[in-house]
Amino acid sequence: MRRPSILIAALAVMAPAVANGQALTCTAPATVPRPRPDLPSASQPRRVVPIGGYTLAITWAPRYCRENGDRAAARFQCGAGNRFGFTLHGLWPDGIGKEWPQYCQATPLLPRTVVAANLCATPSAQLLQHEWAKHGTCMAGYTPQRYFRQSTTLYRRLRYPDMDALSRRPLTAGGLATAIAAANPGVTPAMMRITADRQGWLDEVWLCLDKAFGHARCPAHQGGLADGASVRIWRARR
């Protein structure tokens, strides 16, 4: 028996222009996928350094599905009747300088109950395993349940501009950041970074947070596009 459709981020009470950029509908699968272990490597080693703040990364799903929709691993996100706007990539502890902590502790596979509870925010069991293994284990005192509760709470508080309208006119990274900031009182364009692929299609938005998870000005080394860089938004299918 399939579970009922889940609406993300209190969709029913959001204005249409705002809801247009949020995840739209998601039906949890009857069988919860089981992830593989996610382990440090030579290129992604274990690194334990003090936490200076956090980054909340959200992904523009229509562009992801345009590039990856034919992959079996993307079937849940890009098919099966599900429709997403922004999805939650993860909550990343940042360091005090340019280096960040990662893979701080060995960890077993996530319980299936945790995967099932979070698939409609982060629609990939393997990505959930990766985020907990690489980032969540560096947050002292956190269990998987607490880590994902913290990240999804931050994600679901976000509001979005009309992404469809923005996709139909010339746009810069700074313009998109300004539009997102306007939908979220207390957030300024300097508190986020916009990323795109080589063709300029919107990939992710990174929101910078302080140690108390409040929005904060991004450090200069955070990366992302220059404010004047052109950005295009791949429209979600209707």
XYZ file of C-alpha atoms in Angstrom:
238
model
C 0.000 0.000 0.000
C 1.457 3.361 -1.033
C 1.666 6.176 1.457
C -0.450 9.288 0.867
C 0.882 12.292 -0.985
C 2.950 14.631 1.188
C 2.972 18.384 0.573
C 6.276 19.975 1.491
C 6.744 23.118 3.585
C 3.124 23.894 4.421
C 2.361 24.395 0.765
C -1.332 24.902 1.367
C -0.789 28.175 3.227
C 1.792 29.653 0.862
C 0.946 32.233 -1.812
C 0.981 30.822 -5.385
C 4.002 32.877 -6.466
C 5.978 31.638 -3.485
C 4.796 28.021 -3.720
C 5.907 27.904 -7.344
C 9.548 27.573 -6.269
C 9.012 25.108 -3.442
C 8.706 21.359 -3.735
C 5.241 20.685 -5.117
C 4.100 17.097 -4.501
C 5.865 13.988 -3.287
C 4.567 10.481 -2.673
C 6.832 8.380 -0.466
C 7.669 4.985 -2.016
C 6.163 1.779 -0.711
C 9.658 0.263 -0.486
C 12.303 2.497 1.049
C 15.633 2.376 -0.852
C 18.631 1.152 1.133
C 21.767 3.283 0.751
C 25.341 2.083 0.449
C 28.035 3.062 2.961
C 29.578 6.476 2.352
C 33.189 6.562 3.475
C 36.142 8.975 3.436
C 38.668 8.555 0.632
C 42.024 9.896 -0.517
C 40.283 12.786 -2.262
C 37.699 13.276 0.529
C 39.593 12.498 3.744
C 38.433 12.622 7.327
C 39.013 16.146 8.637
C 38.188 17.376 12.129
C 38.372 21.153 12.576
C 36.317 23.575 14.697
C 32.944 24.667 13.328
C 32.639 28.368 12.545
C 29.180 28.342 10.945
C 27.036 26.399 8.490
C 25.848 26.359 4.895
C 22.328 25.252 3.951
C 22.451 24.056 0.340
C 19.295 23.747 -1.761
C 19.180 22.341 -5.300
C 16.977 23.429 -8.210
C 15.418 20.068 -9.074
C 14.190 20.801 -12.634
C 17.748 21.376 -13.820
C 18.968 18.277 -11.939
C 16.293 16.137 -13.596
C 17.074 17.591 -17.005
C 20.629 16.267 -16.629
C 19.986 13.106 -14.616
C 16.374 12.105 -15.163
C 17.243 8.950 -17.102
C 19.381 7.532 -14.265
C 17.872 4.785 -12.150
C 19.042 6.576 -9.001
C 17.028 9.651 -9.990
C 13.771 7.816 -10.725
C 12.102 8.755 -7.445
C 12.936 12.446 -7.776
C 12.420 12.827 -11.518
C 9.607 10.350 -12.171
C 6.923 8.414 -10.309
C 4.567 11.406 -10.497
C 6.656 13.485 -8.085
C 7.284 17.189 -8.723
C 9.950 19.229 -6.988
C 11.119 22.819 -7.076
C 13.978 23.349 -4.629
C 15.124 20.243 -2.773
C 17.349 20.060 0.277
C 20.915 19.083 -0.575
C 22.185 19.346 2.965
C 23.350 21.243 6.026
C 27.141 21.610 5.948
C 29.307 22.608 8.922
C 31.902 25.171 7.848
C 35.280 25.773 9.406
C 36.606 29.010 10.828
C 38.803 29.392 7.747
C 38.724 27.844 4.298
C 38.812 24.228 5.489
C 35.678 22.539 6.776
C 35.139 19.403 8.891
C 34.037 16.216 7.156
C 33.680 12.490 7.856
C 34.372 13.136 11.524
C 33.138 9.743 12.767
C 32.516 6.310 11.316
C 28.789 5.679 10.992
C 26.498 2.779 10.082
C 23.792 2.916 7.434
C 20.872 5.180 8.202
C 17.800 3.464 9.640
C 15.100 3.026 7.036
C 12.714 5.057 9.166
C 15.071 8.044 8.895
C 15.382 7.641 5.125
C 11.613 7.360 4.700
C 10.965 10.438 6.840
C 13.263 12.644 4.759
C 12.861 11.478 1.151
C 10.371 14.225 0.327
C 12.909 16.896 1.291
C 16.092 15.172 0.068
C 14.791 12.721 -2.575
C 17.728 10.287 -2.585
C 18.544 7.638 0.014
C 22.189 7.713 -1.028
C 22.414 11.489 -0.696
C 20.882 11.262 2.768
C 23.544 8.715 3.757
C 26.253 10.947 2.272
C 25.062 14.077 4.065
C 24.959 12.356 7.441
C 28.308 10.585 6.972
C 30.214 13.571 5.586
C 28.590 16.478 7.407
C 26.234 15.391 10.178
C 28.828 13.309 12.024
C 30.845 16.488 12.597
C 28.080 18.102 14.658
C 28.740 17.106 18.266
C 25.852 15.475 20.063
C 23.754 15.012 16.929
C 22.021 11.784 15.958
C 20.787 11.254 12.386
C 17.279 12.106 13.556
C 18.407 15.401 15.093
C 20.613 16.309 12.140
C 17.860 15.858 9.566
C 15.291 17.528 11.815
C 17.573 20.572 12.019
C 18.256 20.697 8.288
C 14.639 20.159 7.202
C 13.391 22.764 9.681
C 15.719 25.358 8.138
C 14.742 24.246 4.632
C 11.005 24.412 5.260
C 11.225 27.924 6.668
C 12.458 29.237 3.334
C 10.136 31.043 0.960
C 10.772 31.586 -2.728
C 10.030 34.110 -5.449
C 8.070 33.163 -8.547
C 10.722 31.018 -10.229
C 8.639 30.596 -13.377
C 8.423 34.353 -13.850
C 12.142 34.775 -13.158
C 12.956 32.091 -15.735
C 11.287 34.130 -18.492
C 13.495 37.225 -18.312
C 17.218 38.045 -18.265
C 18.617 37.331 -14.811
C 21.906 37.637 -12.936
C 23.114 35.804 -9.833
C 22.762 39.025 -7.872
C 19.237 39.512 -9.171
C 18.218 36.006 -8.150
C 19.768 36.455 -4.692
C 17.877 39.733 -4.309
C 14.588 38.061 -5.281
C 15.110 35.218 -2.807
C 16.095 37.661 -0.063
C 12.932 39.681 -0.676
C 10.835 36.564 -0.003
C 12.631 35.911 3.303
C 12.567 38.780 5.836
C 15.909 39.220 7.588
C 17.884 37.666 4.725
C 20.051 39.800 2.423
C 21.676 38.893 -0.918
C 25.071 38.874 0.820
C 23.873 35.940 2.932
C 23.723 33.529 0.005
C 25.700 32.260 -2.964
C 24.285 31.151 -6.314
C 25.874 28.322 -8.321
C 25.258 27.241 -11.909
C 26.563 24.721 -14.417
C 28.906 25.633 -17.267
C 25.997 26.652 -19.473
C 24.729 29.056 -16.821
C 21.717 27.007 -15.683
C 20.882 27.459 -12.007
C 22.219 24.571 -9.933
C 22.097 25.476 -6.237
C 21.591 28.238 -3.703
C 23.864 28.213 -0.646
C 22.593 30.078 2.408
C 25.211 31.043 4.974
C 24.413 30.552 8.664
C 26.129 31.378 11.937
C 26.798 28.877 14.714
C 23.272 29.412 16.077
C 21.766 28.684 12.609
C 20.854 32.319 12.016
C 21.388 33.772 8.554
C 24.785 35.437 8.224
C 26.903 37.216 5.648
C 28.854 34.710 3.543
C 32.645 34.725 3.862
C 34.630 35.908 0.866
C 35.963 32.396 0.181
C 32.495 30.826 0.021
C 32.541 30.667 -3.781
C 29.566 30.885 -6.102
C 28.915 33.168 -9.052
C 29.774 36.837 -9.269
C 26.731 39.058 -8.786
C 26.759 40.141 -12.427
C 27.026 36.613 -13.856
C 24.120 35.564 -16.052
C 21.870 32.793 -14.699
C 19.172 30.838 -16.481
C 16.434 28.848 -14.731
C 15.290 25.579 -16.270
C 11.520 25.540 -15.892
C 9.758 22.696 -14.157
C 7.498 20.569 -16.315
C 3.806 21.275 -15.837
